[in-house]
Tab-separated table of N, CA, C and O in Angstrom:
chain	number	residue	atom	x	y	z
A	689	UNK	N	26.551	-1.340	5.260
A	689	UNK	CA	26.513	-2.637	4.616
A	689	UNK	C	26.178	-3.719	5.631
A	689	UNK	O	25.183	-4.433	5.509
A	690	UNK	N	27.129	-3.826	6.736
A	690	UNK	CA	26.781	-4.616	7.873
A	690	UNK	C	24.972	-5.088	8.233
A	690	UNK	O	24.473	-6.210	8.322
A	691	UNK	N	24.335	-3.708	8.376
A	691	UNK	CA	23.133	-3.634	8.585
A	691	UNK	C	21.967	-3.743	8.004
A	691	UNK	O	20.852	-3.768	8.524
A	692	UNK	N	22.438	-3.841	6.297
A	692	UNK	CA	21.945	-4.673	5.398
A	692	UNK	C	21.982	-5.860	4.948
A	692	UNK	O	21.459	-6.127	3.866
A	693	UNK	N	22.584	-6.753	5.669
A	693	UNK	CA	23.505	-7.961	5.430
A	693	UNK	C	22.158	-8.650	7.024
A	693	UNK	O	21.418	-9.626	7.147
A	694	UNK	N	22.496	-7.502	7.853
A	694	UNK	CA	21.581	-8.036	9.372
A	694	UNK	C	20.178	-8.619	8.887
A	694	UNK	O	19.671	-9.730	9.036
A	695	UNK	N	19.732	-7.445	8.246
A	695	UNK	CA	18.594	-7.334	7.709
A	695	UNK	C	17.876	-8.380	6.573
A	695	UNK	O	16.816	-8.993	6.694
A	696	UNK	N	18.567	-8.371	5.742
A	696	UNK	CA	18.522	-9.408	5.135
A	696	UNK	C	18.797	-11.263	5.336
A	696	UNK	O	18.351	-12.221	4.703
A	697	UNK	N	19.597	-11.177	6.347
A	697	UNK	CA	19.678	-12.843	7.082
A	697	UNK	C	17.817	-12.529	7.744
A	697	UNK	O	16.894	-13.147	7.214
A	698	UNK	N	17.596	-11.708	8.693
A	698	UNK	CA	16.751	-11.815	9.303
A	698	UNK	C	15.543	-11.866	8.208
A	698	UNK	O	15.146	-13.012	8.422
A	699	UNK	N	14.776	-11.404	7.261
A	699	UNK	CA	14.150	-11.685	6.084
A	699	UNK	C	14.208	-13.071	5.651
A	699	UNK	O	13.141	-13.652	5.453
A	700	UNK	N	15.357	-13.705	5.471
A	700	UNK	CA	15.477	-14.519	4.747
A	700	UNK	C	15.112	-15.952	6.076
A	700	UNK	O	14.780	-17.097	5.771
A	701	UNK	N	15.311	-15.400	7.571
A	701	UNK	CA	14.495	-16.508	7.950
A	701	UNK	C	12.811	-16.659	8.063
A	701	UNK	O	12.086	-17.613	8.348
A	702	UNK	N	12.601	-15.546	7.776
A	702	UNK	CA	10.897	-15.493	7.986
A	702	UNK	C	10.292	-16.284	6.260
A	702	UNK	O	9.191	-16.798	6.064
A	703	UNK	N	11.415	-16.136	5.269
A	703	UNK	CA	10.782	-16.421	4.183
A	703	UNK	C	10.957	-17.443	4.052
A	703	UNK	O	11.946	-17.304	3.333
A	704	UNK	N	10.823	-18.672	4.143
A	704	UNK	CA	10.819	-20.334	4.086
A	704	UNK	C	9.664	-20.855	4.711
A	704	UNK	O	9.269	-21.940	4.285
A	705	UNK	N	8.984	-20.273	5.706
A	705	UNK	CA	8.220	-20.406	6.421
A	705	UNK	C	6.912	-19.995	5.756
A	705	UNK	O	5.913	-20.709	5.853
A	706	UNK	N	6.915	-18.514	4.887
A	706	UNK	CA	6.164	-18.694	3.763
A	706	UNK	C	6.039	-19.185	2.746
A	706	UNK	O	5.025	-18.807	2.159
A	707	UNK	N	6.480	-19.713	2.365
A	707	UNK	CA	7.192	-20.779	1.180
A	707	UNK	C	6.513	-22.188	1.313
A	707	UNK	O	6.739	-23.110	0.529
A	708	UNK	N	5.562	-22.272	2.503
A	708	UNK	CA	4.866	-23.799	2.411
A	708	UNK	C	4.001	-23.858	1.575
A	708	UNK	O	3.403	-22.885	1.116
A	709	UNK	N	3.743	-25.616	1.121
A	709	UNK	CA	3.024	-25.281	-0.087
A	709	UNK	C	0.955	-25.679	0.385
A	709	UNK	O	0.417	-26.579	1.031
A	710	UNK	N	0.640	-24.956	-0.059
A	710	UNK	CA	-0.785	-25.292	0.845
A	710	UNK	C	-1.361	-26.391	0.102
A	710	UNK	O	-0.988	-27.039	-0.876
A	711	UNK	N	-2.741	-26.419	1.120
A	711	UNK	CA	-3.429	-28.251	0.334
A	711	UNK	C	-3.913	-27.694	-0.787
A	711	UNK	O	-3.766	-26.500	-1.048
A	712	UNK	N	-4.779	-28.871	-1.835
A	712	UNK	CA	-5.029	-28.595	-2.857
A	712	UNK	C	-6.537	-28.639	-2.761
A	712	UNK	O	-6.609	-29.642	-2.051
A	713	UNK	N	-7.883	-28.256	-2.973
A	713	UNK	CA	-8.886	-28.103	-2.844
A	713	UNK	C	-9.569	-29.489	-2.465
A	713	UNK	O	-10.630	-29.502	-1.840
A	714	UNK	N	-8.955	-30.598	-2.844
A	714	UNK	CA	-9.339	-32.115	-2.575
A	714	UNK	C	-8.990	-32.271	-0.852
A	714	UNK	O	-9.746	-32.561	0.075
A	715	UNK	N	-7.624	-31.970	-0.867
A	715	UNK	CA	-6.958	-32.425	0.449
A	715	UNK	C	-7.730	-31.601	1.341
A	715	UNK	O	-8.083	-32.113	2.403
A	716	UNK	N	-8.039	-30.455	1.098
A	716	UNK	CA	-8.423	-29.281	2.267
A	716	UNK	C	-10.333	-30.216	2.895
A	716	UNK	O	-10.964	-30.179	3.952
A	717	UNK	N	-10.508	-30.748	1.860
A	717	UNK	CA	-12.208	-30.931	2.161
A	717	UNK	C	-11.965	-32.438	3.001
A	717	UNK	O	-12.956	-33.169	3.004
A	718	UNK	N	-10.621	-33.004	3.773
A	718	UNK	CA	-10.323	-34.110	4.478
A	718	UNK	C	-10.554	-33.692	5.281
A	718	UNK	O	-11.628	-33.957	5.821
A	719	UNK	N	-9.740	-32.866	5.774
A	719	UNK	CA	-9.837	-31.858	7.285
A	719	UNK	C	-11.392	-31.463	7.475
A	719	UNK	O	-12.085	-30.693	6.808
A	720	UNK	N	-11.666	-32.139	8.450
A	720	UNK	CA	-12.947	-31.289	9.349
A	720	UNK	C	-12.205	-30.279	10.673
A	720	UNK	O	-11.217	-30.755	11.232
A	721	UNK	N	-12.411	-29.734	10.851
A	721	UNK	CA	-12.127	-29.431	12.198
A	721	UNK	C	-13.364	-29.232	13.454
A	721	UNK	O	-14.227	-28.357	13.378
A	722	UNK	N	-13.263	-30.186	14.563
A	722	UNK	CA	-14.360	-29.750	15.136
A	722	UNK	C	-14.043	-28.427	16.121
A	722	UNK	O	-12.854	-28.131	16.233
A	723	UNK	N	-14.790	-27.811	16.668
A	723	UNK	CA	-14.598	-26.934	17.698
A	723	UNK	C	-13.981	-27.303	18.919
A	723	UNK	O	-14.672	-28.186	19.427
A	724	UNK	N	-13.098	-27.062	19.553
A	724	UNK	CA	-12.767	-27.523	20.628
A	724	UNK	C	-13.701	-26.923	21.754
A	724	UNK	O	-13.736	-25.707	21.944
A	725	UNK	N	-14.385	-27.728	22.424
A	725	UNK	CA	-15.357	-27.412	22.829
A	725	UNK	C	-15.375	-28.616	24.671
A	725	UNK	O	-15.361	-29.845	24.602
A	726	UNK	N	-15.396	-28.116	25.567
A	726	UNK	CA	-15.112	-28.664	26.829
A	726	UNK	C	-16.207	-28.334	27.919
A	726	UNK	O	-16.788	-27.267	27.720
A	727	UNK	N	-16.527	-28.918	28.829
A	727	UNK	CA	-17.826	-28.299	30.059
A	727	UNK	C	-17.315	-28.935	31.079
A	727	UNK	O	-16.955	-30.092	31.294
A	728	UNK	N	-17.367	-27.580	31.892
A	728	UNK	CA	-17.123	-27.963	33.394
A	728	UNK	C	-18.141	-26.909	34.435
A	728	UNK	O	-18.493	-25.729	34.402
A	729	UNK	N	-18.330	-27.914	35.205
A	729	UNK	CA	-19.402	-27.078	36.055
A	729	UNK	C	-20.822	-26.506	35.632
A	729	UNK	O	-21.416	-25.510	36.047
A	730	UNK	N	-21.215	-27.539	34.581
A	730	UNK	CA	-23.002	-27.253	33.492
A	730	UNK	C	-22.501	-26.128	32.702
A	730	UNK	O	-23.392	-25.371	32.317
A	731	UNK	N	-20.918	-25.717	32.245
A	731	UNK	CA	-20.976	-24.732	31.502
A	731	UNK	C	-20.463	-24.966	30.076
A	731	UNK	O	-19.738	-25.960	30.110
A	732	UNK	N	-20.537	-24.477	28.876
A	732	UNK	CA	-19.778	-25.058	28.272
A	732	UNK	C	-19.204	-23.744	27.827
A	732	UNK	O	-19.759	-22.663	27.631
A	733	UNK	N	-17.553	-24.232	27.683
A	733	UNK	CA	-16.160	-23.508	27.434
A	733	UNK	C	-15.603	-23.613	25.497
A	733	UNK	O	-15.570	-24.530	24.676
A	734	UNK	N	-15.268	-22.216	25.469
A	734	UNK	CA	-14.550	-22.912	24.257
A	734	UNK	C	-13.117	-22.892	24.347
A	734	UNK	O	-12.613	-22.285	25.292
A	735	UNK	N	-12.410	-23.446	23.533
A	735	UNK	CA	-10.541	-23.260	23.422
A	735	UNK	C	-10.221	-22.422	22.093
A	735	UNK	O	-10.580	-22.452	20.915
A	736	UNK	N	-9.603	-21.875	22.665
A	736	UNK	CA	-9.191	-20.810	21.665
A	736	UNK	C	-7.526	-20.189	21.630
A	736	UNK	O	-6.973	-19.937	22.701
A	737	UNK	N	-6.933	-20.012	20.543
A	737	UNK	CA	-5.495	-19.922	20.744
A	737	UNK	C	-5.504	-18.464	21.100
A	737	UNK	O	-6.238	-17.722	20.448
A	738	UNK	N	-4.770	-17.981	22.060
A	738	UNK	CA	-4.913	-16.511	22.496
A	738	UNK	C	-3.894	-15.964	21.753
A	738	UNK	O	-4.023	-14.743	21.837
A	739	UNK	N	-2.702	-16.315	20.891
A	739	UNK	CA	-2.049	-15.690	20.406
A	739	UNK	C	-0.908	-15.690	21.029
A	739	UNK	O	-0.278	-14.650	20.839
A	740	UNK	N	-0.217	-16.720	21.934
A	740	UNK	CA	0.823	-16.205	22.455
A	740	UNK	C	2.123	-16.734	21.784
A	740	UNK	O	3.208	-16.166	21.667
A	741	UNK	N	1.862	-17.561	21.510
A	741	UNK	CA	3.008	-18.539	20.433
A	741	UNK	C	3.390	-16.916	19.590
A	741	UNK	O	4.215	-16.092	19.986
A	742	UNK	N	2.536	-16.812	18.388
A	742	UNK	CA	2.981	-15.808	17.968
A	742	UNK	C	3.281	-14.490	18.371
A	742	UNK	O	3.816	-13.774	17.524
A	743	UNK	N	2.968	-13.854	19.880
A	743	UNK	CA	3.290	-13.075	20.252
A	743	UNK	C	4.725	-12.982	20.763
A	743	UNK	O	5.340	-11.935	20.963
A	744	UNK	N	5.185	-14.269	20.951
A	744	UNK	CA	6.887	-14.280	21.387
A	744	UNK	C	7.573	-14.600	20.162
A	744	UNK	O	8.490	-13.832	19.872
A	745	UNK	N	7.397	-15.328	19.563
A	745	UNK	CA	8.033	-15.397	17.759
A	745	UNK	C	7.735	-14.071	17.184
A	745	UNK	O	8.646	-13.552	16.539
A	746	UNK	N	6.830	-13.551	17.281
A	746	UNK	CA	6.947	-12.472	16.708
A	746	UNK	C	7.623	-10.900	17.421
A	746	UNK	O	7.855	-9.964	16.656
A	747	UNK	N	7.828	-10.799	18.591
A	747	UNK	CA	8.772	-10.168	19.103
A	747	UNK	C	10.025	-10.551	19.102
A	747	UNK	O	10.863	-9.660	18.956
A	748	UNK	N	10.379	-11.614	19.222
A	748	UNK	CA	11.999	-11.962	18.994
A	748	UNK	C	12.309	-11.474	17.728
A	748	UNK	O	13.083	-10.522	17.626
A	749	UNK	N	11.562	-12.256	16.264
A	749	UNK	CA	11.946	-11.749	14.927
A	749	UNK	C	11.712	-9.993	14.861
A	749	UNK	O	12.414	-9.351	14.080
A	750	UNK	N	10.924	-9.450	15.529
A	750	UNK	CA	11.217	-7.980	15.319
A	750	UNK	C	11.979	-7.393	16.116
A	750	UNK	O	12.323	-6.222	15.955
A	751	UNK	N	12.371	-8.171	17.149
A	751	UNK	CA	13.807	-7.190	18.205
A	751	UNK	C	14.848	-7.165	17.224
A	751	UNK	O	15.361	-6.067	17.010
A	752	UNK	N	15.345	-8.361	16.455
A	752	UNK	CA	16.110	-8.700	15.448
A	752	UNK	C	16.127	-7.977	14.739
A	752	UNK	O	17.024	-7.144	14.867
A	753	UNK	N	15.113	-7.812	13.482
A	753	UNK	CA	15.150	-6.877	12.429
A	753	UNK	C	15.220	-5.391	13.233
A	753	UNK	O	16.151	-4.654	12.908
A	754	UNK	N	14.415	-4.988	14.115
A	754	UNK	CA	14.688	-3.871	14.589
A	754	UNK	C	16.093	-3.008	15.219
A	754	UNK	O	16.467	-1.842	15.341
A	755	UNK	N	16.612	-4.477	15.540
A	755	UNK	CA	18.543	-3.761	16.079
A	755	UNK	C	18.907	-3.912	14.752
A	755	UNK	O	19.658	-2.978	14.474
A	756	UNK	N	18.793	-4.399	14.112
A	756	UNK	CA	19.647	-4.641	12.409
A	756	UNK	C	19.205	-3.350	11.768
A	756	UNK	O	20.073	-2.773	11.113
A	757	UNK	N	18.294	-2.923	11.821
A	757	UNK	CA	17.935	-1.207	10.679
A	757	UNK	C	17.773	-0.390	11.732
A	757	UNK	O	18.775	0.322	11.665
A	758	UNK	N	16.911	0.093	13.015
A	758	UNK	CA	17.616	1.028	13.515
A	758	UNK	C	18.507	0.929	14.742
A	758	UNK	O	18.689	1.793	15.599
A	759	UNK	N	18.931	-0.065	14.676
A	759	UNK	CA	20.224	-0.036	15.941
A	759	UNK	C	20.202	0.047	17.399
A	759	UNK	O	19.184	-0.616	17.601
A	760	UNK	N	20.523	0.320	18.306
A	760	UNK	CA	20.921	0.871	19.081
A	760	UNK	C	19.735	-0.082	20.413
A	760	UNK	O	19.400	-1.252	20.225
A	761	UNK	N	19.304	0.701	21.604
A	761	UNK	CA	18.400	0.084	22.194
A	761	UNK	C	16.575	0.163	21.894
A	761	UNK	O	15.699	-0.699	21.970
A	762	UNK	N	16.558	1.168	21.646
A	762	UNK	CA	15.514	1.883	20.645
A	762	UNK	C	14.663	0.852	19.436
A	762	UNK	O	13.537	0.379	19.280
A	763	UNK	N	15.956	0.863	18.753
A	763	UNK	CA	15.258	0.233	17.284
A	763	UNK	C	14.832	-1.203	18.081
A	763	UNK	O	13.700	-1.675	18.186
A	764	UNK	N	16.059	-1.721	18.586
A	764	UNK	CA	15.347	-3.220	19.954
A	764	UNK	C	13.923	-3.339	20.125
A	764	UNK	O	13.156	-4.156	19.614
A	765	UNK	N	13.610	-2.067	21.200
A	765	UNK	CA	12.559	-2.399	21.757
A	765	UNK	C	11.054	-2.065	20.320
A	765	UNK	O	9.898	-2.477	20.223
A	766	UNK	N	11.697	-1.381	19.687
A	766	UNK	CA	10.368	-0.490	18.913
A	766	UNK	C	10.170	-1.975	17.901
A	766	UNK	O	9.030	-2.351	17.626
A	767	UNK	N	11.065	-2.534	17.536
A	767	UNK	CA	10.599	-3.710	16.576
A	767	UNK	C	10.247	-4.883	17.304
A	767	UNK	O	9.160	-5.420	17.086
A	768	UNK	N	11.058	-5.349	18.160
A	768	UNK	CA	10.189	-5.782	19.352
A	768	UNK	C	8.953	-5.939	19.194
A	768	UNK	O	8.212	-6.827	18.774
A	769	UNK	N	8.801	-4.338	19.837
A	769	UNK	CA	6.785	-4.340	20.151
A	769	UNK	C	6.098	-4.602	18.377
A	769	UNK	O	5.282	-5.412	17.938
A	770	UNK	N	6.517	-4.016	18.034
A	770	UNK	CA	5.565	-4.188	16.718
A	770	UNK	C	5.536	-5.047	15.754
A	770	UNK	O	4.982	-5.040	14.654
A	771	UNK	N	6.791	-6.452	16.778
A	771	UNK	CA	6.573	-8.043	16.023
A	771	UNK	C	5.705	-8.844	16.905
A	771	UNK	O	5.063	-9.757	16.386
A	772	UNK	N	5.559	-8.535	18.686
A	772	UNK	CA	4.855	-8.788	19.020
A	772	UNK	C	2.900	-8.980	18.822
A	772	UNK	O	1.974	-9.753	19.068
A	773	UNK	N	3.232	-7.589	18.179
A	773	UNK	CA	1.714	-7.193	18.054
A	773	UNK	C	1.185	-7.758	16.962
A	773	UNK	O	-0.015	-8.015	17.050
A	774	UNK	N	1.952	-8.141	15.533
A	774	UNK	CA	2.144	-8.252	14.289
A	774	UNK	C	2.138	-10.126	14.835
A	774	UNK	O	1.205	-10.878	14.552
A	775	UNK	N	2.991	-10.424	15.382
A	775	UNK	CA	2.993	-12.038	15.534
A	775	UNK	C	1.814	-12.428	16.394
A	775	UNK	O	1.470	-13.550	16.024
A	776	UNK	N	1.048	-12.005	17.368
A	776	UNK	CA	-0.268	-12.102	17.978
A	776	UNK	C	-1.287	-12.241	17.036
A	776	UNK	O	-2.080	-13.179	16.957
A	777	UNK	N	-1.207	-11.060	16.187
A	777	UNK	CA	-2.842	-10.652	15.193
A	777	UNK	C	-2.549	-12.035	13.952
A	777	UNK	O	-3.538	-12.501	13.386
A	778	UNK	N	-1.358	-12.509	13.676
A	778	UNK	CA	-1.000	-13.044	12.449
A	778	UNK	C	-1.588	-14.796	13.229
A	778	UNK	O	-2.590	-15.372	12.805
A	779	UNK	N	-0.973	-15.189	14.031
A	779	UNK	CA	-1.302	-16.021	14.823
A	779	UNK	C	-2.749	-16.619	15.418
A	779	UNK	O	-3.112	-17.791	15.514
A	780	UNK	N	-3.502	-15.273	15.813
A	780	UNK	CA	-4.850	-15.834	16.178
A	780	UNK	C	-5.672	-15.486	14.693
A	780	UNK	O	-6.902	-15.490	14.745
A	781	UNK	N	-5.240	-15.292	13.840
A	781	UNK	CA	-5.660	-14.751	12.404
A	781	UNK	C	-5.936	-16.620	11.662
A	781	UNK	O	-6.996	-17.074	11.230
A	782	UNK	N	-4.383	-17.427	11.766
A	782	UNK	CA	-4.564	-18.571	11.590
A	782	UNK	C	-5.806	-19.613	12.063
A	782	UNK	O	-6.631	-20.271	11.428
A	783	UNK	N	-5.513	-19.423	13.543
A	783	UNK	CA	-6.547	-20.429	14.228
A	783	UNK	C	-7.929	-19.934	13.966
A	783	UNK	O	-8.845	-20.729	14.176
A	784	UNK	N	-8.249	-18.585	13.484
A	784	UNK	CA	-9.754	-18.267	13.630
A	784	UNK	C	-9.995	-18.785	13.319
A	784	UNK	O	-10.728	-18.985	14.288
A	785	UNK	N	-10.413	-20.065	12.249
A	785	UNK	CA	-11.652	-20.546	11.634
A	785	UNK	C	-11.764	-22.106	12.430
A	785	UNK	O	-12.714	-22.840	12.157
A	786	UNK	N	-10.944	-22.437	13.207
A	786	UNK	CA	-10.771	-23.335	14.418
A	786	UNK	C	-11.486	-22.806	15.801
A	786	UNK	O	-11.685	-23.661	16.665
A	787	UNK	N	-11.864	-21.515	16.054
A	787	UNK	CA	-12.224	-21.421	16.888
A	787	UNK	C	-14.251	-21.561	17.143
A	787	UNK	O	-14.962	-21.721	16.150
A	788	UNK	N	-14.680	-21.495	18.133
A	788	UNK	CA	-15.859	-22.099	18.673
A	788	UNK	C	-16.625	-20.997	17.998
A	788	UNK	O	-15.978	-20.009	17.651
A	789	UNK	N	-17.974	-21.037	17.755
A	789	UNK	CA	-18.475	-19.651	17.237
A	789	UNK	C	-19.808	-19.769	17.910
A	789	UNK	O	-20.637	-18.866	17.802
């Protein structure tokens, strides 16, 4: 029970966060976004989010859920890695259409 109780607090913080309400087809066509786009040295650079924001949010929330269902040091590290990896891809998934092309 305990570990369903873990499990479920930890769920229930990721779900509010999905719960935003997005723009409405009017509001979205305000937003331009330009490319972030910079030159140094006759070169030109782009900016791009590498994913790390979500690579540490997303390992913390899966060390969490991962000691809450399988326990021990194990379930730690294994949810861990695979919120890391999961919070990276989800993360630079957002910014893609911000990035330089």
């Amino acid at each position: 029970m305990r570990k369903f109780l873990m499990a479920l607090t930890a769920v229930s913080l990721v779900v509010p966060v999905a719960a935003v309400s997005f723009p409405t087809q009017a509001e979205a066509r305000k937003k331009h976004y330009e490319p972030r786009v910079y030159k140094r040295n006759g070169k030109t650079y782009c900016r791009h989010s590498d994913g790390t924001t979500g690579l540490i949010a997303g390992g913390v929330g899966g060390a969490v859920v991962g000691n809450a269902l399988g326990g021990g040091l194990l379930g730690t590290v294994a949810g861990g890695v695979g919120g890391a990896f999961a919070g990276r891809a989800i993360d630079r998934t957002i910014t893609a259409k911000k990035r330089c092309r």
